[in-house]
Amino acid sequence: MINSTDISFQNDWNYEDNVAKIENIVAEIESGKLELAEVFEEFAAAVQHLRQCETFLQQRRQQVDLLIETLVDEPESF
């Protein structure tokens, strides 16, 4: 499992852009036009993007869980 503190996100980092990069890499690999060394380089890049996406989602899930927990713990103010 990936430690969420291992990857920090720059302000311009975007989940959807990274998913698109992964899809482009997969399409390029599947095209069969790359040499073997390039396939390994592109695969490594895709794995890096996947790890970033996984960490991003994990961090956001933790934020949502914390928000839900604070809602449950708060007494009703109605």
CSV table of N, CA and C in Angstrom, one decimal:
chain,number,residue,atom,x,y,z
A,1,MET,N,0.8,-1.2,0.0
A,1,MET,CA,0.0,0.0,0.0
A,1,MET,C,0.9,1.2,0.0
A,2,ILE,N,0.4,2.3,-0.6
A,2,ILE,CA,1.2,3.5,-0.8
A,2,ILE,C,0.9,4.4,0.4
A,3,ASN,N,2.0,5.0,1.0
A,3,ASN,CA,1.9,5.9,2.1
A,3,ASN,C,1.6,7.3,1.5
A,4,SER,N,0.5,7.8,1.9
A,4,SER,CA,0.0,9.1,1.4
A,4,SER,C,0.9,10.3,1.6
A,5,THR,N,1.9,10.1,2.5
A,5,THR,CA,2.8,11.2,2.7
A,5,THR,C,4.0,11.1,1.8
A,6,ASP,N,4.1,10.1,1.0
A,6,ASP,CA,5.2,9.9,0.1
A,6,ASP,C,5.1,10.8,-1.2
A,7,ILE,N,3.9,11.2,-1.5
A,7,ILE,CA,3.7,12.0,-2.7
A,7,ILE,C,3.0,13.3,-2.4
A,8,SER,N,3.6,14.4,-2.8
A,8,SER,CA,2.9,15.7,-2.6
A,8,SER,C,2.5,16.2,-3.9
A,9,PHE,N,1.4,16.9,-3.9
A,9,PHE,CA,0.8,17.4,-5.2
A,9,PHE,C,1.1,18.9,-5.3
A,10,GLN,N,1.5,19.3,-6.5
A,10,GLN,CA,1.6,20.7,-6.9
A,10,GLN,C,0.3,21.3,-7.1
A,11,ASN,N,0.2,22.6,-7.1
A,11,ASN,CA,-1.1,23.3,-7.2
A,11,ASN,C,-1.7,23.0,-8.6
A,12,ASP,N,-0.9,22.7,-9.6
A,12,ASP,CA,-1.5,22.5,-10.9
A,12,ASP,C,-1.7,21.0,-11.2
A,13,TRP,N,-1.5,20.1,-10.2
A,13,TRP,CA,-1.8,18.7,-10.4
A,13,TRP,C,-3.2,18.4,-10.6
A,14,ASN,N,-3.6,17.6,-11.5
A,14,ASN,CA,-5.0,17.4,-11.8
A,14,ASN,C,-5.3,15.9,-12.0
A,15,TYR,N,-6.2,15.3,-11.3
A,15,TYR,CA,-6.5,13.9,-11.4
A,15,TYR,C,-6.9,13.5,-12.8
A,16,GLU,N,-7.8,14.2,-13.4
A,16,GLU,CA,-8.3,13.9,-14.7
A,16,GLU,C,-7.2,13.9,-15.8
A,17,ASP,N,-6.3,14.9,-15.7
A,17,ASP,CA,-5.2,15.0,-16.6
A,17,ASP,C,-4.3,13.7,-16.5
A,18,ASN,N,-4.1,13.3,-15.2
A,18,ASN,CA,-3.2,12.1,-15.0
A,18,ASN,C,-3.9,10.9,-15.6
A,19,VAL,N,-5.2,10.7,-15.4
A,19,VAL,CA,-5.9,9.6,-16.0
A,19,VAL,C,-5.8,9.6,-17.5
A,20,ALA,N,-5.9,10.8,-18.1
A,20,ALA,CA,-5.8,10.9,-19.5
A,20,ALA,C,-4.4,10.5,-20.0
A,21,LYS,N,-3.3,10.9,-19.2
A,21,LYS,CA,-2.0,10.5,-19.5
A,21,LYS,C,-1.8,9.0,-19.5
A,22,ILE,N,-2.4,8.4,-18.5
A,22,ILE,CA,-2.3,6.9,-18.4
A,22,ILE,C,-3.0,6.3,-19.6
A,23,GLU,N,-4.2,6.8,-19.9
A,23,GLU,CA,-4.9,6.2,-21.1
A,23,GLU,C,-4.1,6.4,-22.4
A,24,ASN,N,-3.4,7.5,-22.5
A,24,ASN,CA,-2.6,7.7,-23.7
A,24,ASN,C,-1.4,6.8,-23.7
A,25,ILE,N,-0.8,6.6,-22.6
A,25,ILE,CA,0.4,5.7,-22.5
A,25,ILE,C,-0.1,4.3,-22.9
A,26,VAL,N,-1.2,3.8,-22.3
A,26,VAL,CA,-1.7,2.5,-22.6
A,26,VAL,C,-2.0,2.3,-24.1
A,27,ALA,N,-2.6,3.3,-24.7
A,27,ALA,CA,-2.9,3.3,-26.1
A,27,ALA,C,-1.6,3.2,-27.0
A,28,GLU,N,-0.6,4.0,-26.5
A,28,GLU,CA,0.7,4.0,-27.2
A,28,GLU,C,1.4,2.6,-27.1
A,29,ILE,N,1.3,2.0,-26.0
A,29,ILE,CA,1.9,0.7,-25.8
A,29,ILE,C,1.2,-0.3,-26.6
A,30,GLU,N,-0.2,-0.3,-26.6
A,30,GLU,CA,-1.0,-1.2,-27.3
A,30,GLU,C,-0.8,-1.1,-28.8
A,31,SER,N,-0.4,0.1,-29.3
A,31,SER,CA,-0.3,0.3,-30.7
A,31,SER,C,0.8,-0.6,-31.3
A,32,GLY,N,1.7,-1.0,-30.5
A,32,GLY,CA,2.8,-1.9,-31.0
A,32,GLY,C,3.9,-1.2,-31.8
A,33,LYS,N,3.9,0.1,-31.8
A,33,LYS,CA,4.8,0.9,-32.5
A,33,LYS,C,6.1,1.3,-31.7
A,34,LEU,N,6.1,1.0,-30.5
A,34,LEU,CA,7.2,1.3,-29.6
A,34,LEU,C,8.3,0.2,-29.6
A,35,GLU,N,9.5,0.6,-29.5
A,35,GLU,CA,10.5,-0.4,-29.2
A,35,GLU,C,10.4,-0.9,-27.8
A,36,LEU,N,11.0,-2.0,-27.5
A,36,LEU,CA,10.8,-2.7,-26.2
A,36,LEU,C,11.3,-1.7,-25.1
A,37,ALA,N,12.4,-1.1,-25.2
A,37,ALA,CA,12.9,-0.2,-24.2
A,37,ALA,C,12.0,1.0,-23.9
A,38,GLU,N,11.3,1.5,-25.0
A,38,GLU,CA,10.3,2.5,-24.9
A,38,GLU,C,9.1,2.0,-24.1
A,39,VAL,N,8.7,0.8,-24.4
A,39,VAL,CA,7.6,0.2,-23.7
A,39,VAL,C,7.8,0.2,-22.2
A,40,PHE,N,9.0,-0.2,-21.8
A,40,PHE,CA,9.3,-0.2,-20.3
A,40,PHE,C,9.3,1.2,-19.7
A,41,GLU,N,9.8,2.2,-20.5
A,41,GLU,CA,9.9,3.5,-20.0
A,41,GLU,C,8.5,4.1,-19.8
A,42,GLU,N,7.6,3.8,-20.8
A,42,GLU,CA,6.2,4.3,-20.8
A,42,GLU,C,5.5,3.6,-19.7
A,43,PHE,N,5.7,2.3,-19.5
A,43,PHE,CA,5.0,1.6,-18.5
A,43,PHE,C,5.4,2.1,-17.1
A,44,ALA,N,6.7,2.4,-16.9
A,44,ALA,CA,7.1,3.0,-15.6
A,44,ALA,C,6.5,4.4,-15.4
A,45,ALA,N,6.3,5.2,-16.4
A,45,ALA,CA,5.6,6.5,-16.3
A,45,ALA,C,4.2,6.3,-15.9
A,46,ALA,N,3.5,5.3,-16.6
A,46,ALA,CA,2.1,5.0,-16.2
A,46,ALA,C,1.9,4.6,-14.8
A,47,VAL,N,2.8,3.8,-14.3
A,47,VAL,CA,2.8,3.3,-12.9
A,47,VAL,C,2.9,4.5,-12.0
A,48,GLN,N,3.8,5.4,-12.3
A,48,GLN,CA,4.0,6.6,-11.5
A,48,GLN,C,2.7,7.4,-11.4
A,49,HIS,N,2.1,7.6,-12.6
A,49,HIS,CA,0.8,8.4,-12.6
A,49,HIS,C,-0.3,7.6,-11.8
A,50,LEU,N,-0.3,6.3,-11.9
A,50,LEU,CA,-1.3,5.5,-11.2
A,50,LEU,C,-1.1,5.7,-9.7
A,51,ARG,N,0.2,5.7,-9.2
A,51,ARG,CA,0.4,5.8,-7.8
A,51,ARG,C,0.0,7.2,-7.3
A,52,GLN,N,0.2,8.2,-8.1
A,52,GLN,CA,-0.2,9.5,-7.8
A,52,GLN,C,-1.7,9.6,-7.7
A,53,CYS,N,-2.4,9.0,-8.6
A,53,CYS,CA,-3.9,9.0,-8.6
A,53,CYS,C,-4.4,8.2,-7.4
A,54,GLU,N,-3.8,7.1,-7.1
A,54,GLU,CA,-4.2,6.3,-5.9
A,54,GLU,C,-4.0,7.1,-4.6
A,55,THR,N,-2.9,7.8,-4.5
A,55,THR,CA,-2.6,8.5,-3.3
A,55,THR,C,-3.6,9.7,-3.2
A,56,PHE,N,-3.8,10.4,-4.3
A,56,PHE,CA,-4.8,11.5,-4.3
A,56,PHE,C,-6.2,11.0,-3.8
A,57,LEU,N,-6.6,9.9,-4.3
A,57,LEU,CA,-7.9,9.4,-3.9
A,57,LEU,C,-7.9,9.0,-2.5
A,58,GLN,N,-6.8,8.4,-2.0
A,58,GLN,CA,-6.7,7.9,-0.6
A,58,GLN,C,-6.8,9.1,0.3
A,59,GLN,N,-6.1,10.2,-0.1
A,59,GLN,CA,-6.1,11.4,0.8
A,59,GLN,C,-7.5,12.0,0.8
A,60,ARG,N,-8.2,12.1,-0.3
A,60,ARG,CA,-9.5,12.6,-0.4
A,60,ARG,C,-10.5,11.8,0.4
A,61,ARG,N,-10.3,10.5,0.4
A,61,ARG,CA,-11.2,9.6,1.1
A,61,ARG,C,-11.0,9.8,2.6
A,62,GLN,N,-9.8,10.0,3.0
A,62,GLN,CA,-9.5,10.3,4.4
A,62,GLN,C,-10.2,11.6,4.9
A,63,GLN,N,-10.1,12.6,4.0
A,63,GLN,CA,-10.8,13.9,4.3
A,63,GLN,C,-12.3,13.8,4.4
A,64,VAL,N,-12.9,13.0,3.5
A,64,VAL,CA,-14.3,12.8,3.6
A,64,VAL,C,-14.7,12.0,4.8
A,65,ASP,N,-13.9,11.0,5.2
A,65,ASP,CA,-14.2,10.2,6.4
A,65,ASP,C,-14.1,11.1,7.6
A,66,LEU,N,-13.1,12.0,7.6
A,66,LEU,CA,-13.0,13.0,8.8
A,66,LEU,C,-14.2,13.9,8.8
A,67,LEU,N,-14.6,14.4,7.7
A,67,LEU,CA,-15.8,15.3,7.7
A,67,LEU,C,-17.0,14.6,8.2
A,68,ILE,N,-17.2,13.3,7.7
A,68,ILE,CA,-18.4,12.6,8.2
A,68,ILE,C,-18.3,12.3,9.7
A,69,GLU,N,-17.1,12.0,10.1
A,69,GLU,CA,-16.9,11.7,11.6
A,69,GLU,C,-17.3,13.0,12.4
A,70,THR,N,-16.9,14.2,11.9
A,70,THR,CA,-17.2,15.4,12.7
A,70,THR,C,-18.7,15.7,12.6
A,71,LEU,N,-19.4,15.3,11.6
A,71,LEU,CA,-20.8,15.5,11.5
A,71,LEU,C,-21.5,14.5,12.5
A,72,VAL,N,-21.0,13.3,12.6
A,72,VAL,CA,-21.6,12.3,13.5
A,72,VAL,C,-21.4,12.7,15.0
A,73,ASP,N,-20.2,13.3,15.2
A,73,ASP,CA,-19.8,13.6,16.6
A,73,ASP,C,-20.5,14.9,17.1
A,74,GLU,N,-20.9,15.8,16.2
A,74,GLU,CA,-21.5,17.0,16.6
A,74,GLU,C,-22.9,16.8,17.2
A,75,PRO,N,-23.3,17.4,18.3
A,75,PRO,CA,-24.7,17.3,18.8
A,75,PRO,C,-25.6,18.1,17.8
A,76,GLU,N,-26.8,17.7,17.7
A,76,GLU,CA,-27.7,18.4,16.9
A,76,GLU,C,-28.0,19.8,17.5
A,77,SER,N,-28.0,20.8,16.6
A,77,SER,CA,-28.1,22.2,17.0
A,77,SER,C,-29.5,22.7,16.6
A,78,PHE,N,-30.4,21.8,16.3
A,78,PHE,CA,-31.7,22.3,15.8
A,78,PHE,C,-32.6,22.5,17.0
